[in-house]
CSV table of C-alpha atoms in Angstrom, one decimal:
chain,number,residue,atom,x,y,z
R,24,MET,CA,14.2,252.0,-32.3
R,25,THR,CA,15.2,252.8,-28.7
R,26,VAL,CA,18.7,252.1,-27.3
R,27,ALA,CA,17.3,249.3,-25.2
R,28,GLN,CA,15.7,247.7,-28.3
R,29,GLU,CA,18.8,248.2,-30.4
R,30,GLN,CA,20.9,246.4,-27.6
R,31,ALA,CA,18.5,243.5,-27.6
R,32,THR,CA,18.6,243.0,-31.4
R,33,ASP,CA,20.8,240.4,-33.0
R,34,LEU,CA,21.9,242.8,-35.7
R,35,LEU,CA,23.8,240.4,-37.9
R,36,ALA,CA,21.0,237.8,-37.8
R,37,THR,CA,18.7,240.5,-39.2
R,38,LEU,CA,21.2,241.7,-41.9
R,39,ALA,CA,22.1,238.1,-42.9
R,40,GLU,CA,18.4,237.2,-43.0
R,41,ILE,CA,18.9,234.2,-40.7
R,42,GLU,CA,15.6,232.5,-40.0
R,43,SER,CA,14.9,231.0,-36.6
R,44,GLY,CA,15.3,227.3,-36.6
R,45,SER,CA,17.7,227.2,-39.7
R,46,THR,CA,20.9,225.2,-39.4
R,47,LEU,CA,22.9,228.5,-39.3
R,48,ALA,CA,20.6,229.8,-36.5
R,49,GLN,CA,21.2,226.6,-34.6
R,50,ALA,CA,25.0,226.8,-35.1
R,51,ARG,CA,25.0,230.4,-33.8
R,52,GLU,CA,23.0,229.2,-30.8
R,53,THR,CA,25.6,226.5,-30.2
R,54,ARG,CA,28.2,229.3,-30.3
R,55,GLU,CA,26.0,231.3,-27.9
R,56,ALA,CA,28.9,233.2,-26.2
R,57,ALA,CA,30.4,234.4,-29.4
R,58,THR,CA,26.9,235.4,-30.7
R,59,ALA,CA,26.1,237.3,-27.6
R,60,HIS,CA,29.4,239.1,-27.3
R,61,ILE,CA,29.7,240.1,-31.0
R,62,GLN,CA,26.4,242.0,-30.4
R,63,GLY,CA,27.8,243.2,-27.0
R,64,SER,CA,30.9,244.6,-28.8
R,65,TYR,CA,28.5,246.5,-31.2
R,66,ASN,CA,26.6,247.8,-28.2
R,67,ALA,CA,29.7,248.9,-26.4
R,68,LEU,CA,30.8,250.9,-29.4
R,69,PHE,CA,27.5,252.3,-30.7
R,70,ASN,CA,24.9,252.0,-27.9
R,71,SER,CA,27.0,253.0,-24.8
R,72,ASN,CA,27.0,256.2,-22.8
R,73,GLU,CA,30.5,255.3,-21.4
R,74,LEU,CA,32.5,256.4,-24.4
R,75,ILE,CA,34.6,259.6,-24.2
R,76,ALA,CA,32.7,262.9,-24.8
R,77,GLU,CA,35.1,264.0,-27.6
R,78,PHE,CA,33.9,261.1,-29.8
R,79,PRO,CA,30.1,261.5,-30.1
R,80,LEU,CA,27.8,259.0,-31.6
R,81,ALA,CA,27.3,260.9,-34.8
R,82,ASP,CA,31.0,260.8,-35.5
R,83,ARG,CA,31.2,257.1,-34.7
R,84,LEU,CA,28.3,256.3,-37.0
R,85,ALA,CA,29.6,258.4,-39.9
R,86,ILE,CA,33.0,256.7,-39.7
R,87,ALA,CA,31.3,253.2,-39.5
R,88,GLN,CA,29.2,254.0,-42.5
R,89,GLN,CA,32.3,254.9,-44.5
R,90,ILE,CA,34.2,251.8,-43.4
R,91,ALA,CA,31.2,249.6,-44.5
R,92,ARG,CA,31.2,251.3,-47.9
R,93,TRP,CA,35.0,250.7,-48.3
R,94,HIS,CA,34.2,247.1,-47.6
R,95,ALA,CA,31.5,247.2,-50.3
R,96,ASP,CA,29.0,246.0,-47.7
R,97,ILE,CA,25.6,247.2,-48.8
R,98,GLN,CA,23.6,245.9,-45.8
R,99,LEU,CA,26.0,247.1,-43.2
R,100,GLY,CA,26.5,250.5,-44.9
R,101,ALA,CA,22.7,251.0,-45.1
R,102,HIS,CA,22.4,250.1,-41.4
R,103,TYR,CA,24.9,252.7,-40.2
R,104,ALA,CA,23.4,255.3,-42.7
R,105,GLU,CA,19.9,254.7,-41.3
R,106,ARG,CA,21.1,255.1,-37.7
R,107,LEU,CA,23.0,258.3,-38.5
R,108,HIS,CA,19.9,259.7,-40.3
R,109,ALA,CA,17.6,258.8,-37.4
R,110,LEU,CA,20.0,260.5,-35.0
R,111,GLN,CA,19.4,263.9,-36.7
R,112,ALA,CA,22.6,265.2,-35.2
R,113,GLU,CA,24.7,268.0,-36.5
R,114,SER,CA,27.3,266.9,-39.2
R,115,PRO,CA,30.6,266.0,-37.6
R,116,SER,CA,33.4,268.6,-37.7
R,117,ARG,CA,35.0,268.3,-41.1
R,118,SER,CA,38.6,268.9,-39.9
R,119,ARG,CA,38.2,266.5,-37.0
R,120,LEU,CA,36.6,263.9,-39.2
R,121,GLN,CA,39.3,264.1,-41.8
R,122,SER,CA,42.0,263.0,-39.4
R,123,ALA,CA,39.8,260.1,-38.2
R,124,LEU,CA,39.0,259.0,-41.7
R,125,ALA,CA,42.7,259.0,-42.7
R,126,HIS,CA,43.4,256.7,-39.8
R,127,ALA,CA,40.3,254.6,-40.7
R,128,GLU,CA,41.2,254.3,-44.4
R,129,ARG,CA,44.7,253.1,-43.5
R,130,LEU,CA,43.4,250.5,-41.0
R,131,THR,CA,40.8,249.4,-43.6
R,132,PHE,CA,43.0,248.9,-46.6
R,133,LYS,CA,46.7,248.8,-45.6
R,134,PRO,CA,47.1,248.3,-41.9
R,135,ALA,CA,50.7,247.1,-42.3
R,136,ASN,CA,51.7,250.5,-43.6
R,137,ALA,CA,50.9,252.2,-40.3
R,138,THR,CA,53.7,253.9,-38.3
R,139,ALA,CA,54.2,255.6,-35.0
R,140,GLU,CA,54.2,258.9,-36.8
R,141,HIS,CA,50.6,258.3,-37.9
R,142,LEU,CA,49.4,258.2,-34.2
R,143,GLN,CA,51.4,261.3,-33.5
R,144,GLN,CA,49.5,263.0,-36.3
R,145,LEU,CA,46.2,262.0,-34.7
R,146,GLU,CA,47.4,263.4,-31.3
R,147,ALA,CA,48.4,266.6,-33.0
R,148,ALA,CA,44.9,266.8,-34.4
R,149,GLY,CA,43.5,266.7,-30.9
R,150,TRP,CA,42.8,263.0,-30.5
R,151,THR,CA,43.7,261.8,-27.0
R,152,PRO,CA,45.2,258.3,-26.4
R,153,ASP,CA,41.8,257.1,-25.1
R,154,ALA,CA,40.1,258.4,-28.2
R,155,ILE,CA,42.7,256.9,-30.5
R,156,VAL,CA,42.1,253.5,-29.0
R,157,THR,CA,38.3,253.8,-29.3
R,158,LEU,CA,38.6,255.0,-32.9
R,159,SER,CA,40.9,252.1,-33.7
R,160,GLN,CA,38.6,249.6,-32.0
R,161,LEU,CA,35.7,251.0,-34.0
R,162,VAL,CA,37.4,250.6,-37.4
R,163,ALA,CA,38.7,247.2,-36.6
R,164,PHE,CA,35.3,246.0,-35.3
R,165,VAL,CA,33.4,247.1,-38.4
R,166,SER,CA,36.0,245.3,-40.5
R,167,PHE,CA,35.3,242.2,-38.4
R,168,GLN,CA,31.5,242.7,-38.6
R,169,SER,CA,31.5,243.1,-42.4
R,170,ARG,CA,33.3,239.8,-42.9
R,171,LEU,CA,31.0,238.1,-40.4
R,172,LEU,CA,28.0,239.4,-42.4
R,173,ARG,CA,29.4,238.2,-45.7
R,174,GLY,CA,30.3,234.8,-44.3
R,175,TYR,CA,26.8,234.4,-42.7
R,176,ARG,CA,25.1,235.3,-45.9
R,177,LEU,CA,27.2,232.8,-47.9
R,178,ILE,CA,26.4,230.0,-45.4
R,179,ASN,CA,22.7,231.1,-45.4
R,180,GLY,CA,22.5,231.0,-49.3
R,181,LYS,CA,21.8,234.8,-49.5
R,182,SER,CA,23.2,237.1,-52.2
R,183,THR,CA,26.5,238.9,-51.8
R,184,LEU,CA,28.3,241.3,-54.1
R,185,ASP,CA,30.8,240.0,-56.5
R,186,ASN,CA,33.9,241.9,-55.4
R,187,GLY,CA,36.3,240.2,-57.8
R,188,THR,CA,38.4,237.1,-57.9
R,189,ALA,CA,38.3,234.8,-55.0
R,190,THR,CA,42.0,233.8,-55.5
R,191,VAL,CA,43.9,236.0,-53.0
R,192,GLY,CA,47.6,236.0,-52.7
R,193,ALA,CA,49.9,237.0,-49.8
R,194,ALA,CA,50.2,240.7,-49.2
R,195,PHE,CA,52.7,243.3,-48.1
R,196,TRP,CA,54.3,243.2,-44.6
R,197,ASN,CA,56.7,245.5,-42.9
R,198,THR,CA,60.4,244.6,-43.4
R,199,GLU,CA,62.1,247.4,-41.4
R,200,PRO,CA,64.8,245.8,-39.3
R,201,LYS,CA,64.3,248.1,-36.3
R,202,THR,CA,61.2,249.1,-34.3
R,203,TYR,CA,60.4,252.8,-33.6
R,204,SER,CA,62.2,252.5,-30.3
R,205,GLY,CA,65.2,250.8,-31.9
R,206,GLN,CA,64.7,247.1,-30.9
R,207,PRO,CA,65.3,244.4,-33.5
R,208,ALA,CA,62.2,243.8,-35.6
R,209,PRO,CA,61.2,240.6,-37.4
R,210,THR,CA,61.3,241.0,-41.2
R,211,ALA,CA,59.7,237.7,-42.2
R,212,PHE,CA,56.9,235.6,-40.9
R,213,THR,CA,57.9,233.1,-38.2
R,214,GLN,CA,56.7,230.6,-35.7
R,215,ALA,CA,59.1,232.0,-33.0
R,216,GLU,CA,57.8,233.9,-30.0
R,217,LEU,CA,57.9,237.7,-30.4
R,218,GLY,CA,57.3,240.7,-28.2
R,219,TRP,CA,55.1,243.7,-28.9
R,220,GLU,CA,55.5,247.3,-28.0
R,221,PRO,CA,52.9,250.1,-28.2
R,222,TRP,CA,53.3,253.4,-30.0
R,223,ILE,CA,51.2,255.3,-27.4
R,224,ALA,CA,51.4,254.7,-23.7
R,225,SER,CA,49.5,251.8,-22.3
R,226,LYS,CA,47.4,252.7,-19.2
R,227,PRO,CA,49.3,252.1,-15.9
R,228,LEU,CA,47.7,249.4,-13.8
R,229,GLN,CA,47.4,251.7,-10.8
R,230,ASP,CA,45.2,254.1,-12.9
R,231,PHE,CA,42.5,251.5,-13.2
R,232,THR,CA,39.9,251.2,-10.5
R,233,ALA,CA,39.9,248.1,-8.3
R,234,GLU,CA,36.8,246.8,-10.3
R,235,GLN,CA,38.6,247.5,-13.6
R,236,GLN,CA,41.8,245.8,-12.3
R,237,GLU,CA,39.6,242.7,-11.5
R,238,ILE,CA,38.3,242.6,-15.0
R,239,LEU,CA,41.8,242.8,-16.4
R,240,SER,CA,43.0,240.2,-14.0
R,241,ARG,CA,40.1,237.8,-14.9
R,242,PHE,CA,41.4,237.7,-18.4
R,243,GLY,CA,45.1,237.6,-17.5
R,244,HIS,CA,45.7,241.1,-19.0
R,245,THR,CA,47.3,243.0,-16.1
R,246,GLU,CA,50.9,242.6,-17.3
R,247,SER,CA,50.3,243.1,-21.0
R,248,ASP,CA,51.1,246.5,-22.5
R,249,TYR,CA,48.8,245.6,-25.4
R,250,PHE,CA,45.8,244.9,-23.2
R,251,ARG,CA,46.4,247.8,-20.8
R,252,LEU,CA,46.5,250.0,-23.9
R,253,LEU,CA,43.2,248.6,-25.1
R,254,GLY,CA,42.0,249.0,-21.5
R,255,ARG,CA,41.7,252.7,-22.3
R,256,ASN,CA,38.2,251.6,-23.4
R,257,LEU,CA,37.6,248.7,-21.0
R,258,PRO,CA,33.9,248.0,-21.9
R,259,VAL,CA,34.9,247.4,-25.5
R,260,LEU,CA,38.0,245.4,-24.5
R,261,GLU,CA,35.9,243.2,-22.2
R,262,GLN,CA,33.3,242.4,-24.9
R,263,ARG,CA,36.1,241.8,-27.5
R,264,THR,CA,37.9,239.3,-25.1
R,265,LEU,CA,34.7,237.4,-24.5
R,266,THR,CA,34.1,237.3,-28.2
R,267,ASP,CA,37.6,235.9,-28.8
R,268,LYS,CA,37.0,233.2,-26.1
R,269,GLY,CA,33.6,232.3,-27.6
R,270,ILE,CA,35.1,231.9,-31.1
R,271,PHE,CA,38.3,230.0,-30.3
R,272,PHE,CA,37.8,228.2,-27.0
R,273,THR,CA,34.7,226.1,-27.6
R,274,SER,CA,34.2,222.4,-28.1
R,275,GLY,CA,32.9,220.6,-31.2
R,276,GLY,CA,32.6,222.1,-34.7
R,277,LEU,CA,35.8,223.1,-36.6
R,278,PRO,CA,38.9,221.5,-35.0
R,279,ARG,CA,41.0,224.0,-33.0
R,280,LYS,CA,44.0,223.5,-35.3
R,281,ASP,CA,41.8,224.7,-38.3
R,282,ARG,CA,40.6,227.7,-36.4
R,283,GLU,CA,44.2,228.6,-35.6
R,284,LEU,CA,45.1,228.1,-39.2
R,285,ALA,CA,42.4,230.5,-40.3
R,286,ALA,CA,43.8,233.1,-37.8
R,287,ALA,CA,47.3,232.6,-39.3
R,288,VAL,CA,45.9,233.0,-42.9
R,289,ALA,CA,44.1,236.3,-42.1
R,290,SER,CA,47.3,237.6,-40.4
R,291,LYS,CA,49.4,236.6,-43.4
R,292,ILE,CA,46.9,238.5,-45.7
R,293,ASN,CA,47.0,241.6,-43.5
R,294,GLY,CA,50.7,241.5,-42.9
R,295,CYS,CA,50.6,241.0,-39.2
R,296,ILE,CA,53.8,239.1,-38.3
R,297,TYR,CA,53.0,239.1,-34.6
R,298,CYS,CA,49.5,237.5,-34.8
R,299,ALA,CA,50.7,235.1,-37.4
R,300,SER,CA,53.5,233.9,-35.1
R,301,VAL,CA,51.2,233.2,-32.3
R,302,HIS,CA,48.5,231.3,-34.2
R,303,ALA,CA,50.8,229.6,-36.7
R,304,ARG,CA,52.7,228.2,-33.7
R,305,LYS,CA,49.4,226.9,-32.2
R,306,ALA,CA,48.3,225.4,-35.6
R,307,ALA,CA,51.6,223.7,-35.9
R,308,GLN,CA,51.5,222.2,-32.4
R,309,LEU,CA,47.9,221.0,-32.8
R,310,SER,CA,48.2,219.6,-36.3
R,311,LYS,CA,51.7,218.2,-35.6
R,312,ASP,CA,52.6,219.4,-39.0
R,313,PRO,CA,54.9,222.5,-38.6
R,314,ASP,CA,56.3,222.2,-42.1
R,315,ALA,CA,52.8,222.7,-43.6
R,316,VAL,CA,52.3,225.7,-41.5
R,317,GLN,CA,55.7,227.1,-42.3
R,318,ARG,CA,55.0,226.7,-46.0
R,319,LEU,CA,52.0,229.0,-45.5
R,320,LEU,CA,54.2,231.5,-43.7
R,321,ASP,CA,56.9,231.4,-46.3
R,322,THR,CA,54.5,232.4,-49.2
R,323,SER,CA,55.9,235.4,-51.1
R,324,PRO,CA,53.8,238.5,-51.8
R,325,GLY,CA,51.3,237.8,-54.5
R,326,ASP,CA,51.6,234.0,-54.3
R,327,ILE,CA,48.7,231.7,-53.3
R,328,LEU,CA,48.9,230.6,-49.7
R,329,SER,CA,47.3,227.2,-50.1
R,330,VAL,CA,49.9,225.7,-52.5
R,331,GLY,CA,51.2,222.4,-51.3
R,332,GLN,CA,48.6,221.8,-48.6
R,333,ASP,CA,46.1,218.9,-48.4
R,334,ALA,CA,42.7,219.2,-50.0
R,335,ARG,CA,40.9,220.3,-46.8
R,336,TRP,CA,43.5,222.9,-45.8
R,337,GLN,CA,43.6,224.2,-49.4
R,338,ALA,CA,39.9,224.9,-49.3
R,339,GLU,CA,40.0,226.4,-45.9
R,340,ILE,CA,43.0,228.6,-46.6
R,341,ASP,CA,41.6,229.8,-49.9
R,342,PHE,CA,38.3,230.7,-48.3
R,343,ALA,CA,40.0,232.4,-45.3
R,344,ALA,CA,42.3,234.4,-47.6
R,345,ALA,CA,39.3,235.6,-49.8
R,346,LEU,CA,37.3,236.5,-46.7
R,347,SER,CA,40.3,238.5,-45.4
R,348,ALA,CA,40.7,240.6,-48.6
R,349,THR,CA,39.5,244.2,-48.6
R,350,PRO,CA,36.8,244.1,-49.8
R,351,ALA,CA,36.2,240.4,-49.1
R,352,THR,CA,35.8,238.2,-52.2
R,353,ALA,CA,34.8,234.9,-50.6
R,354,ASN,CA,32.0,233.3,-52.6
R,355,GLU,CA,29.4,230.6,-52.7
R,356,LYS,CA,31.6,228.3,-54.8
R,357,GLN,CA,34.1,228.2,-52.0
R,358,ILE,CA,31.4,227.5,-49.4
R,359,GLN,CA,30.2,224.6,-51.6
R,360,SER,CA,33.7,223.2,-52.0
R,361,LEU,CA,34.0,223.2,-48.2
R,362,ARG,CA,30.6,221.5,-47.9
R,363,ASP,CA,31.7,218.9,-50.5
R,364,LEU,CA,34.6,218.1,-48.1
R,365,GLY,CA,32.2,217.4,-45.3
R,366,LEU,CA,32.1,220.7,-43.4
R,367,SER,CA,28.8,221.2,-41.5
R,368,ASP,CA,27.2,224.6,-40.9
R,369,LEU,CA,28.7,224.8,-37.5
R,370,GLU,CA,32.2,224.1,-38.9
R,371,LEU,CA,31.6,226.7,-41.6
R,372,LEU,CA,30.5,229.2,-38.9
R,373,ASP,CA,33.6,228.5,-36.9
R,374,LEU,CA,35.8,229.1,-40.0
R,375,VAL,CA,34.1,232.4,-40.8
R,376,GLN,CA,34.3,233.6,-37.2
R,377,SER,CA,37.9,232.5,-36.7
R,378,THR,CA,39.0,234.3,-39.9
R,379,ALA,CA,36.9,237.4,-39.4
R,380,PHE,CA,38.1,237.9,-35.8
R,381,PHE,CA,41.6,238.6,-37.2
R,382,ALA,CA,40.3,241.4,-39.4
R,383,TRP,CA,39.8,243.0,-35.9
R,384,ALA,CA,42.9,241.7,-34.1
R,385,ASN,CA,45.4,242.4,-36.9
R,386,ARG,CA,44.2,246.0,-37.4
R,387,LEU,CA,44.8,246.8,-33.7
R,388,MET,CA,48.2,245.1,-33.5
R,389,LEU,CA,49.5,246.6,-36.7
R,390,THR,CA,48.4,250.2,-36.1
R,391,LEU,CA,48.9,250.7,-32.3
R,392,GLY,CA,52.4,249.3,-32.1
R,393,GLU,CA,54.7,246.7,-33.6
R,394,PRO,CA,56.5,243.4,-32.8
R,395,PHE,CA,60.1,243.0,-31.7
R,396,GLU,CA,62.5,240.0,-31.5
R,397,TYR,CA,63.6,238.9,-28.0
C-alpha cells in the first residue's frame, strides 16, 4: 500500500470490521470530525515526512508494535508488524531503541511514576526535546488507538481478548508535596484549578513561524507552556487538538457531562490529578452534582470508582475504568448493561472516544511535566 493509500484508509474501521451502513458506521459519520482527525493523527505520526530525521519510520513502527503488544491488542499489533515488515528497513539501533522503549513502557503501564529525571535520561541518550515530544505523542496515541479499537469492536459485536476482570479500582498517583522546581504540588484529587509546568523547555513563541503561530493562536494555545511544548511537533498537535474538539465539542449523543465524567474516570485510573481536576470540575458544573463527582475523586487506591453513584453513572464509570486499564478489560457485558440503560450506538461511541482520549492526554501530562497549586 502506498503512503497516499494508507492516508486515505480509515484504519480503525478496517481493524474493527465496521461494515458500511451499520449503526456504528453511521455514528462515526455523525462524529465525522473526530473520525477524520483520529486518522489524521495516525497519518501525522506514521505517514508524514515532516518528522525529525533522528526518529525514522522503522523506529516509530517498532515502538508502536511493542506498545500494541503491551496492550494485548492483536489487530493493532499485527498492523504495525505488517507495516514494519513491508518497510524492509534495517533494524533500529538497539541502544537507541532501549532508551525509547524504557520511556514507552513507563508511559504505557505506570505514567504516574514518571519524573523529570527520566526525561534527562532520554536527553543523555541523545534524544532532543523535539524527539522526546514526538516519542511521547506516539506512545500516548497508540494507547488511545488501542482503546478505541477495543471499544469499536465491542460496540460492533466483534471478538476481543479476555484481559481479566472488568472491575477496575482506582490506581496510584503521585503524592510528593513539591514539584521538581519546588512549587507546592497537589497530593490528592481535587476540583480546584491547578497550574502545570513542563520538565523540558516549551518552544518559545518567537521560534514558531508566522504560519505556525497562526495555528497555535487558532486553538488558543499561544500562552500555554503545555501546548507550546507539544508544538515541537506541530502537525501532530494540530491533529490531536482537532480530534479533541471532534470528541468533546459536538451536539447530540452522550451528554457533555457524561463525556467529562469519562475523562475524569480515565484520569483517576491513570493517576493524572491535573486532567481530573479540569474535567471533574466540568462534570460537576454540568451535572449540578459536585458531591457525586467528588465522591469519584475521593476513591482510595484499589477501591471501585462507581460506588454510591446512580445506575447510569455506575455503568458508565465501570466501563470507562475498565477501558482505561492496561491492558483494557472492558467487555461485552458492560456494553449490554449500557444498552439496557438506553444508550444508543452514538452514545456508546461518545463514551468510548471520551474515555480513550484520556489514555492519550494523561500520558502526556504525566510524563512531560507536573501540576502545581496556585
